[in-house]
CSV table of C-alpha atoms and ligand atoms in Angstrom, one decimal:
chain,number,residue,atom,x,y,z
L,1,MET,CA,74.5,96.9,160.7
L,2,ILE,CA,70.9,97.1,160.9
L,3,LEU,CA,69.1,93.5,160.7
L,4,PHE,CA,65.3,93.3,159.3
L,5,HIS,CA,63.7,90.0,159.7
L,6,SER,CA,61.6,89.3,156.3
L,7,PRO,CA,58.3,87.9,156.5
L,8,PRO,CA,58.9,83.9,156.1
L,9,LEU,CA,56.5,83.5,153.1
L,10,CYS,CA,58.6,86.1,151.0
L,11,TYR,CA,62.1,85.7,151.8
L,12,THR,CA,64.6,83.2,153.9
L,13,VAL,CA,67.1,85.5,154.5
L,14,ARG,CA,67.6,88.4,156.9
L,15,MET,CA,68.3,91.6,154.9
L,16,LYS,CA,71.6,93.4,156.2
L,17,LEU,CA,71.5,97.1,155.0
L,18,PRO,CA,74.9,98.2,154.8
L,19,GLU,CA,75.9,100.8,157.5
L,20,ALA,CA,77.1,103.1,154.7
L,21,PHE,CA,73.9,103.1,152.8
L,22,LEU,CA,72.0,103.3,156.1
L,23,ASN,CA,74.2,106.6,156.9
L,24,ARG,CA,73.5,108.4,153.3
L,25,MET,CA,69.7,107.5,153.6
L,26,ARG,CA,69.4,109.0,157.2
L,27,HIS,CA,71.4,112.1,155.7
L,28,GLN,CA,68.9,112.1,152.7
L,29,LEU,CA,65.6,111.6,154.3
L,30,GLY,CA,66.1,113.3,157.7
L,31,GLY,CA,62.7,113.2,159.7
L,32,ALA,CA,61.4,110.5,157.4
L,33,PHE,CA,64.4,108.1,157.7
L,34,PRO,CA,62.1,106.2,160.5
L,35,ALA,CA,59.2,105.9,157.8
L,36,TYR,CA,61.7,104.4,155.4
L,37,LEU,CA,63.0,101.9,157.9
L,38,ASP,CA,59.3,101.0,158.8
L,39,ALA,CA,58.7,100.3,155.1
L,40,MET,CA,61.7,98.3,154.5
L,41,ALA,CA,60.6,95.9,157.4
L,42,GLN,CA,57.4,95.1,155.3
L,43,SER,CA,57.3,92.8,152.6
L,44,PRO,CA,57.1,93.7,149.3
L,45,GLN,CA,53.3,93.7,147.5
L,46,ARG,CA,53.4,92.3,144.0
L,47,ALA,CA,51.8,93.9,141.2
L,48,LEU,CA,50.5,93.3,137.7
L,49,ARG,CA,50.0,96.0,134.6
L,50,VAL,CA,47.1,94.8,132.7
L,51,ASN,CA,48.1,94.4,128.9
L,52,THR,CA,46.1,97.2,127.4
L,53,LEU,CA,47.2,95.9,123.7
L,54,LYS,CA,44.9,93.0,124.2
L,55,ILE,CA,42.4,93.6,127.2
L,56,THR,CA,40.9,96.3,129.3
L,57,PRO,CA,41.2,96.2,132.8
L,58,ASP,CA,37.7,95.5,133.7
L,59,ALA,CA,37.6,92.6,131.2
L,60,LEU,CA,41.1,90.9,132.6
L,61,LEU,CA,39.7,91.3,136.2
L,62,ALA,CA,36.4,89.7,135.5
L,63,LEU,CA,38.3,86.7,133.6
L,64,LEU,CA,40.7,86.2,136.7
L,65,GLY,CA,37.8,86.5,138.9
L,66,ILE,CA,39.5,88.9,141.3
L,67,GLN,CA,38.8,92.3,142.6
L,68,PRO,CA,42.2,93.9,143.3
L,69,GLU,CA,43.4,97.2,144.8
L,70,PRO,CA,44.6,99.8,142.2
L,71,CYS,CA,48.3,100.6,142.7
L,72,GLY,CA,47.5,104.2,142.1
L,73,VAL,CA,50.7,105.0,139.6
L,74,ILE,CA,48.9,104.4,136.2
L,75,PRO,CA,45.1,103.2,135.8
L,76,GLU,CA,46.0,99.7,134.4
L,77,GLY,CA,48.2,98.6,137.5
L,78,PHE,CA,47.0,96.4,140.4
L,79,PHE,CA,48.3,94.7,143.6
L,80,VAL,CA,47.9,91.0,143.1
L,81,PRO,CA,45.8,89.4,146.1
L,82,GLU,CA,47.5,86.9,148.5
L,83,GLY,CA,47.1,83.7,147.6
L,84,PHE,CA,46.9,84.2,143.7
L,85,THR,CA,49.7,83.0,141.3
L,86,PRO,CA,49.6,85.1,138.4
L,87,GLY,CA,52.9,83.8,136.8
L,88,LYS,CA,51.4,80.5,136.2
L,89,HIS,CA,47.9,81.4,134.9
L,90,PRO,CA,47.3,80.7,131.6
L,91,LEU,CA,46.0,84.4,130.9
L,92,HIS,CA,49.7,85.3,131.6
L,93,ALA,CA,50.9,82.7,129.1
L,94,ALA,CA,48.5,84.8,126.7
L,95,GLY,CA,50.1,87.9,127.6
L,96,LEU,CA,47.4,89.7,129.0
L,97,PHE,CA,49.1,90.9,131.8
L,98,TYR,CA,52.8,91.6,132.8
L,99,MET,CA,54.1,91.4,136.6
L,100,GLN,CA,55.3,94.8,137.5
L,101,GLU,CA,55.9,96.5,140.6
L,102,PRO,CA,54.1,99.6,140.9
L,103,SER,CA,57.0,102.2,141.2
L,104,ALA,CA,58.3,100.6,137.9
L,105,GLN,CA,55.1,101.5,136.2
L,106,LEU,CA,56.0,105.1,136.3
L,107,PRO,CA,58.7,105.8,134.0
L,108,ALA,CA,57.1,104.9,130.7
L,109,SER,CA,53.8,106.8,131.5
L,110,LEU,CA,56.0,109.8,131.6
L,111,LEU,CA,56.6,109.7,128.2
L,112,ASP,CA,53.2,110.8,127.4
L,113,LEU,CA,53.1,108.7,124.1
L,114,GLN,CA,50.9,109.4,121.3
L,115,PRO,CA,49.9,106.9,118.7
L,116,GLY,CA,52.2,106.8,115.8
L,117,GLU,CA,55.2,108.1,117.3
L,118,ALA,CA,58.8,106.6,117.4
L,119,VAL,CA,60.0,105.5,120.5
L,120,LEU,CA,63.4,104.3,121.9
L,121,ASP,CA,63.5,102.2,125.0
L,122,LEU,CA,67.3,102.0,125.4
L,123,CYS,CA,67.8,99.8,128.6
L,124,ALA,CA,64.7,97.4,128.1
L,125,ALA,CA,65.4,93.9,129.3
L,126,PRO,CA,63.4,92.3,130.7
L,127,GLY,CA,60.7,94.4,129.1
L,128,GLY,CA,58.4,95.5,131.6
L,129,LYS,CA,58.4,99.2,130.3
L,130,SER,CA,59.1,98.4,126.8
L,131,GLY,CA,55.6,96.2,126.8
L,132,GLN,CA,53.8,99.3,128.6
L,133,ILE,CA,55.3,101.5,125.7
L,134,ALA,CA,53.7,99.0,123.1
L,135,ALA,CA,50.4,99.1,125.0
L,136,TYR,CA,50.6,103.3,124.6
L,137,LEU,CA,51.2,103.0,121.0
L,138,GLN,CA,48.6,100.5,120.2
L,139,ASN,CA,50.5,98.9,117.4
L,140,THR,CA,51.2,101.8,115.7
L,141,GLY,CA,54.5,103.8,114.9
L,142,LEU,CA,57.7,102.1,116.3
L,143,LEU,CA,59.3,100.9,119.4
L,144,VAL,CA,62.7,100.1,119.4
L,145,ALA,CA,63.5,98.1,122.4
L,146,ASN,CA,67.5,97.7,122.8
L,147,GLU,CA,69.3,95.3,125.6
L,148,VAL,CA,73.1,95.3,125.5
L,149,VAL,CA,73.3,92.0,127.1
L,150,PRO,CA,72.4,89.2,124.7
L,151,SER,CA,70.8,86.9,127.0
L,152,ARG,CA,68.8,89.3,128.2
L,153,ALA,CA,68.0,90.7,125.0
L,154,THR,CA,66.5,87.1,124.4
L,155,VAL,CA,64.2,87.6,127.7
L,156,LEU,CA,63.1,90.8,126.2
L,157,GLN,CA,62.2,89.4,122.9
L,158,ARG,CA,60.2,86.9,124.6
L,159,THR,CA,58.6,89.3,126.7
L,160,LEU,CA,57.5,91.3,123.6
L,161,GLU,CA,56.4,88.4,121.9
L,162,ARG,CA,53.9,87.4,124.8
L,163,LEU,CA,52.6,90.7,125.0
L,164,GLY,CA,51.5,91.1,121.2
L,165,ALA,CA,53.7,93.8,120.3
L,166,ARG,CA,53.6,94.1,116.4
L,167,ASN,CA,55.4,97.1,116.0
L,168,ALA,CA,58.9,96.7,118.0
L,169,ILE,CA,62.1,96.4,116.6
L,170,VAL,CA,64.5,94.1,119.1
L,171,THR,CA,68.2,94.8,119.1
L,172,SER,CA,71.4,94.0,121.1
L,173,LEU,CA,73.7,96.8,120.7
L,174,ARG,CA,75.8,99.1,122.9
L,175,PRO,CA,74.2,102.2,123.4
L,176,ASP,CA,76.6,104.3,121.9
L,177,ALA,CA,76.6,102.4,118.7
L,178,LEU,CA,72.7,102.0,118.6
L,179,CYS,CA,72.1,105.8,119.2
L,180,GLN,CA,75.0,107.1,116.5
L,181,ALA,CA,73.2,104.7,113.9
L,182,LEU,CA,69.8,106.1,114.8
L,183,ALA,CA,70.6,109.7,115.8
L,184,GLY,CA,67.4,112.0,115.5
L,185,GLY,CA,65.4,109.0,115.1
L,186,PHE,CA,62.8,109.1,117.8
L,187,ASP,CA,59.9,111.4,118.9
L,188,ALA,CA,60.6,109.8,122.7
L,189,VAL,CA,63.5,107.8,124.4
L,190,LEU,CA,63.5,105.9,127.6
L,191,ALA,CA,66.7,105.4,129.4
L,192,ASP,CA,66.0,103.3,132.5
L,193,ALA,CA,69.5,103.0,133.3
L,194,PRO,CA,71.2,100.1,135.1
L,195,CYS,CA,71.8,101.4,138.5
L,196,SER,CA,73.2,100.4,142.1
L,197,GLY,CA,69.5,99.1,142.7
L,198,GLU,CA,68.9,100.5,146.3
L,199,GLY,CA,65.1,100.2,145.4
L,200,MET,CA,65.4,96.6,144.9
L,201,PHE,CA,66.7,95.6,148.7
L,202,ARG,CA,63.4,94.2,149.7
L,203,ARG,CA,63.0,92.1,146.4
L,204,GLU,CA,66.5,91.0,145.5
L,205,PRO,CA,68.9,90.4,148.7
L,206,GLN,CA,71.7,90.0,146.0
L,207,ALA,CA,71.3,93.9,145.3
L,208,VAL,CA,72.1,94.4,149.0
L,209,CYS,CA,75.3,92.1,148.7
L,210,ASP,CA,76.5,93.9,145.5
L,211,TRP,CA,76.0,97.7,147.2
L,212,SER,CA,78.9,99.6,147.8
L,213,GLU,CA,79.9,103.1,147.5
L,214,ALA,CA,82.3,102.4,144.7
L,215,HIS,CA,79.7,100.6,142.7
L,216,VAL,CA,77.3,103.6,143.4
L,217,ALA,CA,80.1,106.0,141.8
L,218,ALA,CA,80.9,103.3,138.9
L,219,CYS,CA,77.1,103.2,138.2
L,220,ALA,CA,77.0,107.2,138.1
L,221,GLY,CA,79.6,107.1,135.2
L,222,ARG,CA,78.1,104.5,133.3
L,223,GLN,CA,74.4,106.2,133.7
L,224,ARG,CA,76.2,109.7,132.2
L,225,ALA,CA,77.3,107.7,128.9
L,226,ILE,CA,73.9,106.3,128.3
L,227,LEU,CA,72.3,109.4,129.0
L,228,GLU,CA,74.5,111.2,126.4
L,229,SER,CA,73.7,108.4,123.9
L,230,ALA,CA,70.1,108.5,124.6
L,231,ALA,CA,69.9,112.5,123.8
L,232,LEU,CA,71.5,111.9,120.2
L,233,ALA,CA,68.8,109.5,119.2
L,234,LEU,CA,66.0,112.0,120.3
L,235,ARG,CA,64.8,114.3,117.4
L,236,PRO,CA,64.7,118.1,118.1
L,237,GLY,CA,61.5,119.0,120.4
L,238,GLY,CA,61.3,115.2,121.4
L,239,ARG,CA,61.0,114.0,125.2
L,240,LEU,CA,63.3,112.0,127.2
L,241,VAL,CA,62.8,110.3,130.3
L,242,TYR,CA,65.8,109.1,132.5
L,243,SER,CA,65.1,106.9,135.3
L,244,THR,CA,66.7,104.5,137.7
L,245,CYS,CA,65.3,102.1,140.7
L,246,THR,CA,67.9,103.7,143.0
L,247,PHE,CA,68.2,106.6,145.7
L,248,SER,CA,71.7,107.8,145.7
L,249,PRO,CA,71.9,111.6,144.3
L,250,GLU,CA,74.9,110.8,142.5
L,251,GLU,CA,72.9,108.3,140.1
L,252,ASN,CA,69.7,110.7,139.8
L,253,GLU,CA,69.7,114.3,140.3
L,254,GLN,CA,73.7,114.9,140.1
L,255,THR,CA,73.6,112.8,136.4
L,256,VAL,CA,70.6,114.9,135.3
L,257,GLU,CA,72.4,118.1,136.4
L,258,ALA,CA,75.6,117.5,135.0
L,259,PHE,CA,73.6,116.5,131.5
L,260,LEU,CA,71.6,119.6,131.5
L,261,GLN,CA,74.7,121.7,132.1
L,262,ALA,CA,76.4,120.1,129.2
L,263,HIS,CA,73.3,120.4,127.0
L,264,PRO,CA,71.8,123.8,127.1
L,265,ASP,CA,69.0,122.8,124.2
L,266,PHE,CA,67.6,120.5,127.1
L,267,SER,CA,65.1,121.5,129.6
L,268,MET,CA,63.5,119.3,132.5
L,269,SER,CA,59.8,119.5,133.1
L,270,GLY,CA,59.7,117.2,136.0
L,271,MET,CA,61.6,115.2,138.5
L,272,HIS,CA,59.9,112.3,140.7
L,273,ARG,CA,61.1,110.4,143.5
L,274,LEU,CA,59.3,107.4,144.7
L,275,TYR,CA,60.2,105.7,148.0
L,276,PRO,CA,58.8,102.7,149.7
L,277,HIS,CA,57.5,104.9,152.8
L,278,THR,CA,55.9,107.5,150.4
L,279,SER,CA,54.4,105.4,147.6
L,280,ALA,CA,53.1,102.1,146.4
L,281,GLY,CA,56.1,100.0,145.5
L,282,GLU,CA,59.8,99.8,145.9
L,283,GLY,CA,61.3,103.1,144.6
L,284,GLN,CA,62.0,105.1,141.4
L,285,PHE,CA,63.5,108.2,140.4
L,286,ALA,CA,62.4,109.7,137.1
L,287,ALA,CA,63.5,113.0,135.3
L,288,VAL,CA,61.2,114.1,132.5
L,289,LEU,CA,63.8,116.4,129.7
L,290,HIS,CA,62.7,118.0,126.6
L,291,ARG,CA,65.2,118.6,123.7
L,292,GLY,CA,64.4,122.1,122.3
L,293,GLY,CA,63.6,122.8,118.6
L,294,ILE,CA,61.3,121.2,116.5
L,295,GLY,CA,62.1,118.3,114.1
L,296,THR,CA,60.8,114.7,113.1
L,297,ALA,CA,61.8,111.6,113.8
L,298,ARG,CA,63.8,110.2,111.1
L,299,THR,CA,62.1,106.9,110.1
L,300,GLU,CA,60.7,105.5,106.8
L,301,ALA,CA,58.1,103.3,105.5
L,302,PRO,CA,59.0,99.7,105.2
L,303,ASN,CA,59.6,97.9,101.7
L,304,GLY,CA,58.8,94.4,101.2
L,305,ARG,CA,57.7,92.0,98.3
L,306,PRO,CA,54.9,89.6,98.2
L,307,VAL,CA,55.9,86.1,99.8
L,308,ARG,CA,54.1,83.4,97.8
L,309,GLU,CA,54.2,80.7,100.7
L,310,TRP,CA,53.0,83.4,103.3
L,311,GLU,CA,49.9,84.4,101.3
L,312,ALA,CA,48.9,80.5,100.9
L,313,PHE,CA,49.1,80.3,104.5
L,314,CYS,CA,47.0,83.3,105.1
L,315,ARG,CA,44.4,81.8,102.7
L,316,ASP,CA,44.5,78.3,104.7
L,317,ALA,CA,44.8,79.5,108.0
L,318,MET,CA,44.0,83.2,108.6
L,319,ALA,CA,40.4,84.7,108.9
L,320,TYR,CA,42.4,87.9,107.1
L,321,ALA,CA,45.8,88.7,105.6
L,322,PRO,CA,47.6,91.0,108.5
L,323,ARG,CA,47.9,94.5,106.6
L,324,GLN,CA,51.6,94.9,107.6
L,325,VAL,CA,54.3,94.7,105.0
L,326,VAL,CA,56.0,91.4,104.7
L,327,ARG,CA,59.5,90.7,104.6
L,328,LEU,CA,61.4,87.5,103.7
L,329,LEU,CA,64.7,87.1,105.1
L,330,PRO,CA,67.6,84.9,103.3
L,331,ASP,CA,67.4,82.3,106.1
L,332,GLY,CA,63.7,81.8,105.3
L,333,ARG,CA,62.3,83.8,108.2
L,334,VAL,CA,59.2,85.9,107.3
L,335,PHE,CA,58.4,89.0,109.2
L,336,LEU,CA,55.6,91.3,109.4
L,337,LEU,CA,57.2,94.9,109.8
L,338,PRO,CA,56.1,98.0,111.9
L,339,ASP,CA,54.3,100.6,110.0
L,340,ARG,CA,57.9,102.7,110.4
L,341,ILE,CA,61.2,101.4,110.6
L,342,PRO,CA,64.6,103.3,111.1
L,343,PRO,CA,66.5,104.1,108.1
L,344,ALA,CA,69.5,102.4,109.1
L,345,MET,CA,67.4,98.9,110.0
L,346,ASP,CA,69.2,96.8,107.2
L,347,ARG,CA,72.7,97.9,108.5
L,348,LEU,CA,72.1,97.0,112.5
L,349,ARG,CA,71.8,93.5,113.9
L,350,VAL,CA,68.1,93.0,114.6
L,351,LEU,CA,66.9,90.2,116.8
L,352,ASN,CA,63.3,90.7,115.9
L,353,ALA,CA,61.4,93.3,113.7
L,354,GLY,CA,57.6,93.3,114.0
L,355,VAL,CA,56.2,89.9,114.2
L,356,LEU,CA,58.0,86.5,113.4
L,357,ALA,CA,55.3,85.1,111.0
L,358,GLY,CA,57.0,81.9,110.4
L,359,GLU,CA,59.7,80.4,108.6
L,360,ILE,CA,59.8,78.6,105.0
L,361,LYS,CA,61.2,75.4,105.1
L,362,ASN,CA,61.5,73.2,102.2
L,363,GLY,CA,59.0,75.5,100.1
L,364,ARG,CA,56.7,75.3,102.9
L,365,PHE,CA,55.6,77.7,105.5
L,366,GLN,CA,55.6,77.0,109.2
L,367,PRO,CA,54.3,79.4,111.5
L,368,ALA,CA,55.7,80.9,114.4
L,369,HIS,CA,54.4,81.0,118.0
L,370,ALA,CA,54.6,84.8,117.7
L,371,LEU,CA,52.2,85.0,115.2
L,372,PHE,CA,49.3,83.5,117.3
L,373,LEU,CA,50.5,85.7,120.5
L,374,ALA,CA,50.1,88.8,118.2
L,375,TYR,CA,46.6,88.5,116.7
L,376,GLU,CA,43.3,88.0,118.4
L,377,ARG,CA,41.3,84.6,117.9
L,378,THR,CA,39.1,86.0,115.4
L,379,ALA,CA,42.5,86.4,113.1
L,380,PHE,CA,42.6,82.5,112.6
L,381,GLN,CA,40.1,80.3,110.5
L,382,SER,CA,40.5,77.5,113.3
L,383,ALA,CA,40.8,77.9,117.0
L,384,VAL,CA,40.8,75.3,119.6
L,385,GLU,CA,39.5,76.3,123.2
L,386,LEU,CA,41.0,74.2,126.1
L,387,ASP,CA,40.7,74.1,130.0
L,388,GLY,CA,41.1,72.3,132.8
L,389,ALA,CA,43.3,69.5,132.6
L,390,ALA,CA,43.8,69.6,128.6
L,391,LEU,CA,44.9,73.1,128.8
L,392,SER,CA,47.6,72.2,131.7
L,393,ALA,CA,48.6,69.3,129.2
L,394,TYR,CA,48.9,72.1,126.5
L,395,LEU,CA,50.8,74.2,128.5
L,396,ALA,CA,53.2,71.1,129.7
L,397,GLY,CA,54.0,70.6,125.9
L,398,GLU,CA,51.5,67.4,125.3
L,399,ALA,CA,49.4,66.4,122.2
L,400,ILE,CA,46.1,66.7,123.0
L,401,PRO,CA,43.0,64.4,121.5
L,402,CYS,CA,40.6,66.7,119.9
L,403,ALA,CA,37.3,66.5,119.1
L,404,VAL,CA,36.9,69.2,116.8
L,405,GLY,CA,36.8,68.5,113.3
L,406,GLY,CA,39.4,69.5,110.3
L,407,SER,CA,42.8,69.9,109.9
L,408,GLY,CA,45.9,72.2,109.7
L,409,PHE,CA,47.1,74.7,111.8
L,410,ALA,CA,44.8,76.0,114.8
L,411,ALA,CA,45.2,78.7,117.4
L,412,VAL,CA,45.1,77.2,121.1
L,413,CYS,CA,43.1,79.5,123.5
L,414,ALA,CA,42.4,79.8,126.9
L,415,GLN,CA,39.4,81.9,128.0
L,416,GLY,CA,39.1,83.2,124.4
L,417,TYR,CA,42.9,84.4,123.9
L,418,PRO,CA,45.4,82.5,122.0
L,419,ILE,CA,48.2,81.1,124.3
L,420,GLY,CA,49.9,79.1,121.1
L,421,PHE,CA,49.1,77.2,118.3
L,422,GLY,CA,49.1,73.4,117.1
L,423,LYS,CA,48.2,71.4,114.1
L,424,LEU,CA,45.0,69.2,114.0
L,425,THR,CA,45.4,66.0,112.5
L,426,GLY,CA,43.5,62.6,112.8
L,427,GLY,CA,41.5,63.7,115.9
L,428,MET,CA,44.9,65.0,117.7
L,429,LEU,CA,45.9,68.4,118.1
L,430,LYS,CA,50.0,68.4,117.9
L,431,ASN,CA,51.8,70.5,120.2
L,432,HIS,CA,53.8,73.5,118.7
L,433,LEU,CA,54.5,75.4,122.0
L,434,PRO,CA,57.9,76.3,122.1
L,435,LYS,CA,60.1,74.0,124.3
L,436,GLY,CA,61.3,76.9,126.6
L,437,LEU,CA,57.8,78.0,127.1
L,438,ARG,CA,56.4,74.5,128.6
L,439,MET,CA,55.2,74.3,132.0
L,440,ARG,CA,55.9,71.0,133.8
Z,1,LIG,N1,63.7,98.8,131.5
Z,1,LIG,C1,63.9,97.2,131.9
Z,1,LIG,C2,62.3,96.9,132.3
Z,1,LIG,O1,61.4,97.8,132.6
Z,1,LIG,O2,62.1,95.6,132.2
Z,1,LIG,C3,64.8,97.4,133.0
Z,1,LIG,C4,66.1,97.8,132.6
Z,1,LIG,S1,67.1,97.7,133.7
Z,1,LIG,C5,66.9,99.0,134.9
Z,1,LIG,C6,68.7,98.3,133.0
Z,1,LIG,C7,69.1,97.4,131.9
Z,1,LIG,O3,70.3,98.0,131.4
Z,1,LIG,C8,69.5,95.6,132.2
Z,1,LIG,O4,68.9,94.9,131.3
Z,1,LIG,C9,71.2,96.0,132.1
Z,1,LIG,O5,71.1,94.6,131.5
Z,1,LIG,C10,71.0,96.7,131.0
Z,1,LIG,N2,72.7,97.2,130.8
Z,1,LIG,C11,73.7,96.8,131.7
Z,1,LIG,N3,74.9,97.4,131.3
Z,1,LIG,C12,74.4,98.3,130.6
Z,1,LIG,C13,75.1,99.4,129.7
Z,1,LIG,N4,76.7,99.8,129.8
Z,1,LIG,N5,74.6,100.1,128.7
Z,1,LIG,C14,73.3,99.8,128.6
Z,1,LIG,N6,72.5,99.0,129.5
Z,1,LIG,C15,73.0,98.3,130.1
């Protein structure tokens, strides 16, 4: 057993790496093993990915007033300077960036996405890579973001809502069931599989406790099944990225080799291994696979009907009506759908499709938080800019005295970017920030 003493600011535990794991790494890395151990004795560096769906890197860094080092994996990834607490920053609530460790920024970039494509992120929570895919698609095409664990699917949905994705469908289904229903439906698929998490050891001591040879073997079996499902969802000629945040060959090269042997219509164009001693971040494996043939993704244009209450809201509160197809569900929820949807969508249990605009209650339209995060400030007729104590009070869920005239729904903004909404009435701004997002 080797003990690493982690820096006190980051961890209060002593990381104990299992001897069997260290023997594997010694064998795997050979002469580079001491460099790996040195890297593991360092504290991990925090990083963020600029959400280019909403803002450019230069504009965000100017608003944050920081000049961080680039991570070097993708152009929009930066190390977070010491002393900066990004998760509590109002621009985080505005969805302008996502905290994502550098090596986790690689897999989605390997999908080589083009606007308008249909993409499946099969194991998607908490949503870092789905958010990145949404940014590459720039609100065109379709992203189906799936997470089998229901509680984690809720987190995924919240992430995509905050980041302002307008073209995402969120599901919580078993990969085999989803991919059978949506066979051949995607130009690109990301299978960021659950794994033994050897690349998480510096950040999550629990991953060290959970590690065993048997766990590695169990993960490898599960990954093979996930990869089979992912392949089924891909159209002929499509791209598939398989990734993990672990180092064991069983879960990485061997999984891919077994898949390629069983699927002669697939080929591999690249395999990437990041380690904490060779690149920024915690470590990642990613393989880029291609399905032979030529085909088109099986998607269709959505249909909908005019919704009177939504149209009235647009006239009263929006500066323009969003161009998406509108769908009213029997429970009163109104969604603004992506440009393309899977043909089987109505037969799937979908948690969210596009943007939840709001809900019709007693014949009146009540807007949803997601609407204000999905559009820029200029999309709304009224906007209230808050800073300092008033902004903190809004984020804590309080009503705000407001000198701005008028009444009705207004976007609430920080540094020009919507973070939520409120209702102006009698010199007050009534707070409509969802309870689960309030910071006390
Ligand atoms: N792609 C995510 C991101 O960037 O935020 C991280 C995904 S994480 C590596 C793997 C996910 O797979 C977890 O959210 C986990 O709940 C989910 N998962 C667990 N068991 C699964 C299974 N049998 N099939 C599919 N996904 C599973």
